[in-house]
PDB file of C-alpha atoms in Angstrom:
ATOM      1  CA  MET A 270      -7.655  34.694 -53.094  1.00 59.00           C
ATOM      2  CA  LYS A 271     -10.502  31.647 -53.232  1.00 63.00           C
ATOM      3  CA  LYS A 272      -8.133  29.258 -54.642  1.00 62.00           C
ATOM      4  CA  PHE A 273      -5.398  30.635 -52.398  1.00 53.00           C
ATOM      5  CA  ALA A 274      -7.959  29.924 -50.044  1.00 53.00           C
ATOM      6  CA  LEU A 275      -9.302  26.235 -51.370  1.00 50.00           C
ATOM      7  CA  VAL A 276      -5.703  25.362 -51.483  1.00 52.00           C
ATOM      8  CA  SER A 277      -5.019  26.202 -47.935  1.00 53.00           C
ATOM      9  CA  VAL A 278      -8.024  24.993 -46.537  1.00 48.00           C
ATOM     10  CA  LEU A 279      -6.811  21.803 -48.248  1.00 46.00           C
ATOM     11  CA  LEU A 280      -2.958  21.156 -47.243  1.00 48.00           C
ATOM     12  CA  ALA A 281      -4.340  21.304 -43.665  1.00 48.00           C
ATOM     13  CA  SER A 282      -6.861  18.896 -44.168  1.00 47.00           C
ATOM     14  CA  LEU A 283      -4.380  16.441 -45.401  1.00 46.00           C
ATOM     15  CA  THR A 284      -1.800  17.210 -42.368  1.00 49.00           C
ATOM     16  CA  ALA A 285      -4.768  16.356 -40.004  1.00 48.00           C
ATOM     17  CA  CYS A 286      -5.508  13.429 -41.464  1.00 58.00           C
ATOM     18  CA  LYS A 287      -1.663  11.950 -40.832  1.00 72.00           C
ATOM     19  CA  THR A 288      -2.636   9.791 -38.136  1.00 88.00           C
ATOM     20  CA  THR A 289       0.693   7.621 -37.900  1.00 94.00           C
ATOM     21  CA  VAL A 290       4.460   8.548 -37.476  1.00 95.00           C
ATOM     22  CA  PRO A 291       7.390   6.506 -37.162  1.00 96.00           C
ATOM     23  CA  MET A 292       8.350   4.224 -34.632  1.00 94.00           C
ATOM     24  CA  ARG A 293      10.633   4.812 -32.299  1.00 94.00           C
ATOM     25  CA  ASP A 294      11.929   3.617 -28.623  1.00 95.00           C
ATOM     26  CA  PHE A 295      13.431   6.225 -26.294  1.00 96.00           C
ATOM     27  CA  ASN A 296      16.796   4.722 -25.250  1.00 97.00           C
ATOM     28  CA  ASN A 297      18.841   6.457 -22.491  1.00 96.00           C
ATOM     29  CA  ASN A 298      16.831   8.574 -21.129  1.00 96.00           C
ATOM     30  CA  LEU A 299      19.301  10.383 -18.408  1.00 96.00           C
ATOM     31  CA  VAL A 300      18.846  10.452 -14.614  1.00 96.00           C
ATOM     32  CA  PRO A 301      18.858  14.339 -13.978  1.00 93.00           C
ATOM     33  CA  THR A 302      21.511  15.452 -11.939  1.00 89.00           C
ATOM     34  CA  THR A 303      20.457  16.968  -8.273  1.00 85.00           C
ATOM     35  CA  ASN A 304      22.503  17.869  -5.155  1.00 87.00           C
ATOM     36  CA  GLN A 305      21.339  14.003  -3.659  1.00 89.00           C
ATOM     37  CA  THR A 306      22.771  10.808  -5.188  1.00 92.00           C
ATOM     38  CA  LEU A 307      19.850   9.201  -6.777  1.00 94.00           C
ATOM     39  CA  THR A 308      19.749   5.229  -6.478  1.00 96.00           C
ATOM     40  CA  GLN A 309      17.990   2.622  -8.625  1.00 98.00           C
ATOM     41  CA  THR A 310      15.208   2.242  -5.926  1.00 97.00           C
ATOM     42  CA  ASP A 311      14.973   5.784  -6.357  1.00 97.00           C
ATOM     43  CA  VAL A 312      14.129   5.543 -10.580  1.00 98.00           C
ATOM     44  CA  ALA A 313      11.953   3.023  -9.835  1.00 98.00           C
ATOM     45  CA  LYS A 314       9.814   4.886  -7.450  1.00 98.00           C
ATOM     46  CA  ALA A 315      10.005   7.835  -9.767  1.00 98.00           C
ATOM     47  CA  ILE A 316       8.778   5.516 -12.605  1.00 98.00           C
ATOM     48  CA  LEU A 317       5.688   4.066 -10.842  1.00 98.00           C
ATOM     49  CA  LYS A 318       4.374   7.447  -9.569  1.00 98.00           C
ATOM     50  CA  ALA A 319       4.336   9.599 -13.022  1.00 98.00           C
ATOM     51  CA  CYS A 320       2.896   6.165 -14.152  1.00 98.00           C
ATOM     52  CA  VAL A 321       0.472   6.044 -11.346  1.00 98.00           C
ATOM     53  CA  GLN A 322      -0.135   9.864 -12.367  1.00 98.00           C
ATOM     54  CA  LEU A 323      -0.738   9.759 -15.913  1.00 98.00           C
ATOM     55  CA  GLY A 324      -3.000   6.353 -15.570  1.00 97.00           C
ATOM     56  CA  TRP A 325      -0.738   4.118 -16.866  1.00 98.00           C
ATOM     57  CA  GLN A 326      -0.964   0.617 -14.867  1.00 98.00           C
ATOM     58  CA  CYS A 327       2.800  -0.312 -14.512  1.00 97.00           C
ATOM     59  CA  GLN A 328       4.020  -2.591 -11.958  1.00 97.00           C
ATOM     60  CA  LYS A 329       7.701  -3.958 -11.049  1.00 97.00           C
ATOM     61  CA  LEU A 330       8.847  -7.076 -12.824  1.00 96.00           C
ATOM     62  CA  GLU A 331      12.498  -7.616 -11.151  1.00 95.00           C
ATOM     63  CA  SER A 332      15.166  -4.971  -9.805  1.00 94.00           C
ATOM     64  CA  GLY A 333      15.664  -2.999 -13.229  1.00 97.00           C
ATOM     65  CA  LYS A 334      12.396  -3.760 -14.953  1.00 99.00           C
ATOM     66  CA  ILE A 335       8.915  -2.419 -14.630  1.00 99.00           C
ATOM     67  CA  ALA A 336       5.956  -3.493 -17.235  1.00 99.00           C
ATOM     68  CA  GLY A 337       3.750  -0.399 -18.476  1.00 98.00           C
ATOM     69  CA  GLN A 338       0.422  -0.390 -20.270  1.00 98.00           C
ATOM     70  CA  LEU A 339      -1.790   2.487 -20.774  1.00 98.00           C
ATOM     71  CA  ASN A 340      -5.442   2.091 -21.696  1.00 98.00           C
ATOM     72  CA  ILE A 341      -7.269   5.580 -23.676  1.00 95.00           C
ATOM     73  CA  ARG A 342     -10.635   4.714 -24.819  1.00 93.00           C
ATOM     74  CA  SER A 343     -10.063   1.854 -27.619  1.00 95.00           C
ATOM     75  CA  HIS A 344      -6.077   2.493 -27.529  1.00 95.00           C
ATOM     76  CA  GLN A 345      -4.002   0.096 -25.693  1.00 98.00           C
ATOM     77  CA  LEU A 346      -0.203   0.534 -25.562  1.00 98.00           C
ATOM     78  CA  MET A 347       1.763  -1.783 -23.364  1.00 98.00           C
ATOM     79  CA  VAL A 348       5.827  -0.787 -22.936  1.00 98.00           C
ATOM     80  CA  ASP A 349       8.718  -2.370 -21.185  1.00 98.00           C
ATOM     81  CA  ILE A 350      10.491   0.157 -19.005  1.00 99.00           C
ATOM     82  CA  ASN A 351      14.172  -0.942 -18.088  1.00 99.00           C
ATOM     83  CA  TYR A 352      16.172   1.409 -15.582  1.00 98.00           C
ATOM     84  CA  ASN A 353      18.898   1.885 -13.176  1.00 98.00           C
ATOM     85  CA  ALA A 354      20.223   5.029 -10.953  1.00 97.00           C
ATOM     86  CA  LYS A 355      21.963   6.781 -14.163  1.00 97.00           C
ATOM     87  CA  THR A 356      19.239   6.127 -17.208  1.00 98.00           C
ATOM     88  CA  TYR A 357      15.631   4.387 -18.138  1.00 98.00           C
ATOM     89  CA  ASP A 358      14.627   3.320 -21.553  1.00 98.00           C
ATOM     90  CA  ILE A 359      10.865   2.767 -22.593  1.00 98.00           C
ATOM     91  CA  LYS A 360      10.811   0.353 -25.388  1.00 98.00           C
ATOM     92  CA  TYR A 361       7.036  -0.815 -27.073  1.00 98.00           C
ATOM     93  CA  LYS A 362       6.639  -3.749 -26.559  1.00 98.00           C
ATOM     94  CA  ASP A 363       2.804  -4.677 -27.950  1.00 98.00           C
ATOM     95  CA  SER A 364      -0.681  -2.269 -28.457  1.00 96.00           C
ATOM     96  CA  VAL A 365      -3.779  -2.766 -29.605  1.00 96.00           C
ATOM     97  CA  ASN A 366      -5.339  -0.691 -31.988  1.00 95.00           C
ATOM     98  CA  LEU A 367      -2.404   1.885 -32.381  1.00 96.00           C
ATOM     99  CA  LYS A 368      -1.820   1.016 -36.267  1.00 94.00           C
ATOM    100  CA  TYR A 369       1.230  -0.624 -35.752  1.00 95.00           C
ATOM    101  CA  ASN A 370       2.736  -2.228 -38.568  1.00 95.00           C
ATOM    102  CA  GLY A 371       6.727  -2.454 -37.687  1.00 92.00           C
ATOM    103  CA  LYS A 372       7.644   0.792 -38.881  1.00 95.00           C
ATOM    104  CA  LYS A 373       4.551   3.418 -38.121  1.00 97.00           C
ATOM    105  CA  ILE A 374       2.767   3.472 -35.241  1.00 97.00           C
ATOM    106  CA  HIS A 375      -0.392   5.898 -33.867  1.00 96.00           C
ATOM    107  CA  ARG A 376       0.668   9.341 -33.511  1.00 96.00           C
ATOM    108  CA  GLN A 377       0.024   9.296 -29.448  1.00 96.00           C
ATOM    109  CA  TYR A 378       2.431   6.556 -28.932  1.00 97.00           C
ATOM    110  CA  VAL A 379       5.096   9.406 -28.914  1.00 96.00           C
ATOM    111  CA  ASN A 380       3.390  12.108 -26.974  1.00 97.00           C
ATOM    112  CA  TRP A 381       2.208   9.646 -24.341  1.00 98.00           C
ATOM    113  CA  VAL A 382       5.565   8.591 -24.049  1.00 98.00           C
ATOM    114  CA  ASN A 383       7.275  11.690 -23.558  1.00 98.00           C
ATOM    115  CA  ASN A 384       4.711  12.774 -20.898  1.00 98.00           C
ATOM    116  CA  LEU A 385       5.635   9.669 -19.028  1.00 98.00           C
ATOM    117  CA  ILE A 386       9.226  11.072 -19.809  1.00 98.00           C
ATOM    118  CA  ARG A 387       8.694  14.245 -18.400  1.00 98.00           C
ATOM    119  CA  HIS A 388       6.597  13.210 -15.249  1.00 98.00           C
ATOM    120  CA  THR A 389       9.269  10.575 -14.406  1.00 98.00           C
ATOM    121  CA  ASN A 390      11.933  13.163 -14.626  1.00 97.00           C
ATOM    122  CA  ALA A 391       9.663  15.756 -12.671  1.00 97.00           C
ATOM    123  CA  GLU A 392       9.598  13.364  -9.796  1.00 97.00           C
ATOM    124  CA  LEU A 393      13.233  12.867  -9.746  1.00 96.00           C
ATOM    125  CA  ILE A 394      14.407  16.211  -9.143  1.00 92.00           C
TER     126      ILE A 394
END
């Protein structure tokens, strides 16, 4: 029984140490369907509002493109958000202190971007 408990604690601590996940972009996020027709401007407003709610610093660069930056403690994430009236993409641009090596990145990256997607979709409904 003691061996089982020791092995369980060891396995739990090893999985807790995993700090990176495979890198990915978040492409083709569908704009939720509603009873009203949404425009590209509506999508931009929803993205910008979600950014503010979550502490992102976002700036509209041109029609269809927003630059986003999130600063949390010693971490910094920069993304490009391309959008139209039907879909939007969130693409990694750069980071500081997120262990990015071209293939992997800090596990919080996925959580932060998914949170931005959820809040954006909530604004669009």
